[in-house]
């Protein structure tokens, strides 16, 4: 079956540091890939997505590139802010069936001033 | 535009009681999902509806859990009888599914934090 693996964290960074959160996946076919962000006490919000190999999703300074050869979709940001503190979840949507979404366990990011 | 609306936001009840969680999806969306989130297991899909019909309920833990979607604007998740191990945050999400398009994101509600004592 499909699976998504991401570092569990927590990840603690100082403000303006560079962020990388690794995500790798296992899937058949050609899934779409997503990063969601979850702030405390809230539901998940879509951060960015990529629908085919070599696509780069970007939003709010965050980027991730769909790498089919390494089955990865790592999340990066050049300079994090305190307001970026949240849980980040990598996910894939399978290309067949009803496009069931499989989520990673989530990585908690804490940015300190 | 209103997002996915869940109620209640918090529920605390004693073991053995019936619990009903409610969800109003985004208008126009034809797919609805119920998830459970815990620290140990992360986000787990419980059940998926498409056009008000349950398509995949393989994630429903046991017969104590049931879900309904009587119309396009309302769904319930019921636990009867509830047990302490059911304590978790339950999320409802909706999306619009069209043909073989797999790139439509799901829109989540703010969740119901359930505590079974």
XYZ file of C-alpha atoms in Angstrom, chain B residues 8-102:
95
model
C -18.740 20.484 19.109
C -15.151 21.763 19.357
C -14.636 19.940 22.626
C -16.453 17.003 24.171
C -15.800 15.417 27.528
C -17.928 12.473 28.539
C -17.831 9.329 30.589
C -17.092 5.881 29.301
C -20.143 4.104 27.950
C -21.932 7.245 26.811
C -22.954 7.886 23.225
C -20.999 10.570 21.389
C -22.139 12.297 18.211
C -19.821 14.501 16.190
C -21.183 16.727 13.449
C -19.816 18.138 10.238
C -20.993 20.593 7.608
C -18.817 20.385 4.480
C -18.055 23.237 2.115
C -20.981 23.910 -0.198
C -20.428 22.287 -3.603
C -17.960 19.701 -2.381
C -18.959 16.119 -3.175
C -16.436 14.213 -1.074
C -16.347 14.036 2.718
C -13.801 12.385 4.984
C -13.682 11.638 8.704
C -10.234 11.337 10.302
C -8.923 10.614 13.766
C -5.650 12.135 14.977
C -3.578 10.863 17.900
C 0.022 11.372 18.917
C 0.822 7.706 18.485
C -0.810 6.975 15.147
C -1.033 10.379 13.509
C -3.920 11.071 11.135
C -6.031 8.026 10.274
C -8.836 7.919 7.717
C -11.995 6.494 9.250
C -14.504 6.768 6.419
C -14.944 8.418 3.021
C -18.223 9.495 1.413
C -18.695 10.480 -2.211
C -22.012 12.043 -3.221
C -23.373 11.088 0.223
C -22.570 7.385 -0.281
C -19.981 5.625 1.913
C -17.195 4.423 -0.382
C -14.504 3.301 2.021
C -15.184 2.514 5.677
C -12.219 0.196 6.133
C -10.717 2.569 8.681
C -13.671 2.454 11.066
C -12.164 0.780 14.130
C -15.095 -1.388 15.149
C -18.847 -1.652 15.280
C -19.032 0.975 17.999
C -18.302 3.554 15.314
C -20.864 4.563 12.708
C -21.134 7.437 10.245
C -23.959 8.841 8.181
C -24.371 11.447 5.513
C -28.100 12.033 5.026
C -27.562 14.920 2.607
C -24.811 16.880 0.905
C -24.513 19.423 3.691
C -24.372 17.299 6.819
C -22.596 14.270 8.257
C -22.339 12.645 11.672
C -19.853 10.312 13.307
C -21.257 8.383 16.239
C -19.493 6.324 18.890
C -21.662 4.068 21.032
C -20.599 3.023 23.600
C -17.547 5.249 23.971
C -14.304 4.041 25.576
C -11.258 5.923 26.937
C -9.145 4.715 23.987
C -11.432 6.683 21.671
C -9.996 9.914 23.064
C -8.501 11.818 20.144
C -9.089 14.773 17.852
C -11.604 13.960 15.125
C -11.449 15.910 11.883
C -13.892 16.235 9.051
C -12.626 17.255 5.614
C -14.274 17.874 2.277
C -13.145 18.213 -1.314
C -14.462 18.283 -4.845
C -13.681 15.183 -6.819
C -14.006 15.329 -10.587
C -13.183 12.271 -12.670
C -9.625 11.029 -12.254
C -8.289 14.312 -10.881
C -6.136 13.540 -7.852
